[in-house]
C-alpha cells in the first residue's frame, strides 16, 4: 500500500497547480478584454488583424488549460480516494 502522506502531498500539489491554472485563465480574460478595447479604439486593419490573432491564441490557450485542468482534477480525485 502506498504511503498516505506522500499521496496527500501530491494531492495538495495538484490543488495548487489547478489554482494556478485558474489564475492563468483570469489573466487570459484580462488580456482578451484589453485587446478588445484596443480594437474598439483603433480602426487600423493591422490592429484588427493583430487583435484577431491574439484572440485566436487566447482561445487555444484557454482550451489547453481547460483540458489539463480537467485531467488534473480527475487525478486529484483519484489521489483523494487512494488516500482514504
PDB file of C-alpha atoms in Angstrom:
ATOM      1  CA  UNK A   1       0.000   0.000   0.000  1.00  0.00           C
ATOM      2  CA  UNK A   2       1.245   3.486  -0.841  1.00  0.00           C
ATOM      3  CA  UNK A   3       2.299   5.934   1.832  1.00  0.00           C
ATOM      4  CA  UNK A   4      -0.772   8.117   2.587  1.00  0.00           C
ATOM      5  CA  UNK A   5       1.414  11.094   3.479  1.00  0.00           C
ATOM      6  CA  UNK A   6       3.039  11.181   0.055  1.00  0.00           C
ATOM      7  CA  UNK A   7      -0.354  10.746  -1.608  1.00  0.00           C
ATOM      8  CA  UNK A   8      -1.744  13.674   0.362  1.00  0.00           C
ATOM      9  CA  UNK A   9       1.299  15.791  -0.512  1.00  0.00           C
ATOM     10  CA  UNK A  10       0.748  15.041  -4.195  1.00  0.00           C
ATOM     11  CA  UNK A  11      -2.962  15.776  -3.803  1.00  0.00           C
ATOM     12  CA  UNK A  12      -2.068  19.144  -2.286  1.00  0.00           C
ATOM     13  CA  UNK A  13       0.289  19.916  -5.188  1.00  0.00           C
ATOM     14  CA  UNK A  14      -2.448  19.088  -7.688  1.00  0.00           C
ATOM     15  CA  UNK A  15      -4.754  21.507  -5.867  1.00  0.00           C
ATOM     16  CA  UNK A  16      -2.107  24.230  -6.086  1.00  0.00           C
ATOM     17  CA  UNK A  17      -1.484  23.581  -9.791  1.00  0.00           C
ATOM     18  CA  UNK A  18      -5.208  23.733 -10.524  1.00  0.00           C
ATOM     19  CA  UNK A  19      -5.439  27.033  -8.624  1.00  0.00           C
ATOM     20  CA  UNK A  20      -2.525  28.386 -10.684  1.00  0.00           C
ATOM     21  CA  UNK A  21      -4.306  27.393 -13.883  1.00  0.00           C
ATOM     22  CA  UNK A  22      -7.441  29.202 -12.688  1.00  0.00           C
ATOM     23  CA  UNK A  23      -5.275  32.281 -12.170  1.00  0.00           C
ATOM     24  CA  UNK A  24      -3.870  31.912 -15.693  1.00  0.00           C
ATOM     25  CA  UNK A  25      -7.408  31.798 -17.062  1.00  0.00           C
ATOM     26  CA  UNK A  26      -8.182  35.081 -15.301  1.00  0.00           C
ATOM     27  CA  UNK A  27      -5.072  36.683 -16.820  1.00  0.00           C
ATOM     28  CA  UNK A  28      -6.128  35.487 -20.286  1.00  0.00           C
ATOM     29  CA  UNK A  29      -9.566  37.036 -19.747  1.00  0.00           C
ATOM     30  CA  UNK A  30      -7.994  40.358 -18.757  1.00  0.00           C
ATOM     31  CA  UNK A  31      -5.723  40.397 -21.806  1.00  0.00           C
ATOM     32  CA  UNK A  32      -8.643  39.443 -24.040  1.00  0.00           C
ATOM     33  CA  UNK A  33     -10.634  42.398 -22.698  1.00  0.00           C
ATOM     34  CA  UNK A  34      -7.620  44.653 -23.199  1.00  0.00           C
ATOM     35  CA  UNK A  35      -7.069  43.733 -26.847  1.00  0.00           C
ATOM     36  CA  UNK A  36     -10.806  44.064 -27.494  1.00  0.00           C
ATOM     37  CA  UNK A  37     -10.614  47.579 -26.067  1.00  0.00           C
ATOM     38  CA  UNK A  38      -7.649  48.356 -28.336  1.00  0.00           C
ATOM     39  CA  UNK A  39      -9.573  47.131 -31.361  1.00  0.00           C
ATOM     40  CA  UNK A  40     -12.607  49.242 -30.494  1.00  0.00           C
ATOM     41  CA  UNK A  41     -10.472  52.385 -30.239  1.00  0.00           C
ATOM     42  CA  UNK A  42      -8.460  51.807 -33.408  1.00  0.00           C
ATOM     43  CA  UNK A  43      -9.854  51.046 -36.853  1.00  0.00           C
ATOM     44  CA  UNK A  44      -6.462  50.307 -38.456  1.00  0.00           C
ATOM     45  CA  UNK A  45      -6.637  46.960 -40.308  1.00  0.00           C
ATOM     46  CA  UNK A  46      -3.235  45.954 -38.906  1.00  0.00           C
ATOM     47  CA  UNK A  47      -4.532  46.427 -35.364  1.00  0.00           C
ATOM     48  CA  UNK A  48      -7.715  44.492 -36.158  1.00  0.00           C
ATOM     49  CA  UNK A  49      -5.624  41.659 -37.623  1.00  0.00           C
ATOM     50  CA  UNK A  50      -3.351  41.612 -34.592  1.00  0.00           C
ATOM     51  CA  UNK A  51      -6.312  41.527 -32.245  1.00  0.00           C
ATOM     52  CA  UNK A  52      -7.831  38.630 -34.173  1.00  0.00           C
ATOM     53  CA  UNK A  53      -4.539  36.752 -33.901  1.00  0.00           C
ATOM     54  CA  UNK A  54      -4.335  37.333 -30.156  1.00  0.00           C
ATOM     55  CA  UNK A  55      -7.948  36.290 -29.659  1.00  0.00           C
ATOM     56  CA  UNK A  56      -7.287  33.064 -31.565  1.00  0.00           C
ATOM     57  CA  UNK A  57      -4.230  32.351 -29.407  1.00  0.00           C
ATOM     58  CA  UNK A  58      -6.179  33.111 -26.228  1.00  0.00           C
ATOM     59  CA  UNK A  59      -8.862  30.630 -27.269  1.00  0.00           C
ATOM     60  CA  UNK A  60      -6.267  27.930 -27.968  1.00  0.00           C
ATOM     61  CA  UNK A  61      -4.506  28.546 -24.652  1.00  0.00           C
ATOM     62  CA  UNK A  62      -7.798  28.502 -22.772  1.00  0.00           C
ATOM     63  CA  UNK A  63      -8.754  25.197 -24.400  1.00  0.00           C
ATOM     64  CA  UNK A  64      -5.426  23.631 -23.442  1.00  0.00           C
ATOM     65  CA  UNK A  65      -5.656  24.907 -19.868  1.00  0.00           C
ATOM     66  CA  UNK A  66      -9.242  23.627 -19.536  1.00  0.00           C
ATOM     67  CA  UNK A  67      -8.240  20.169 -20.784  1.00  0.00           C
ATOM     68  CA  UNK A  68      -5.233  19.988 -18.455  1.00  0.00           C
ATOM     69  CA  UNK A  69      -7.263  21.275 -15.529  1.00  0.00           C
ATOM     70  CA  UNK A  70      -9.925  18.627 -16.141  1.00  0.00           C
ATOM     71  CA  UNK A  71      -7.332  15.820 -16.297  1.00  0.00           C
ATOM     72  CA  UNK A  72      -5.621  17.103 -13.173  1.00  0.00           C
ATOM     73  CA  UNK A  73      -8.938  17.321 -11.345  1.00  0.00           C
ATOM     74  CA  UNK A  74      -9.622  13.672 -12.157  1.00  0.00           C
ATOM     75  CA  UNK A  75      -6.145  12.705 -10.923  1.00  0.00           C
ATOM     76  CA  UNK A  76      -6.638  14.770  -7.766  1.00  0.00           C
ATOM     77  CA  UNK A  77      -9.916  12.984  -7.055  1.00  0.00           C
ATOM     78  CA  UNK A  78      -8.245   9.619  -7.630  1.00  0.00           C
ATOM     79  CA  UNK A  79      -5.452  10.544  -5.210  1.00  0.00           C
ATOM     80  CA  UNK A  80      -8.028  11.567  -2.657  1.00  0.00           C
ATOM     81  CA  UNK A  81      -9.771   8.233  -2.987  1.00  0.00           C
ATOM     82  CA  UNK A  82      -6.457   6.367  -2.707  1.00  0.00           C
ATOM     83  CA  UNK A  83      -5.568   8.260   0.466  1.00  0.00           C
ATOM     84  CA  UNK A  84      -8.705   7.012   2.222  1.00  0.00           C
TER      85      UNK A  84
END
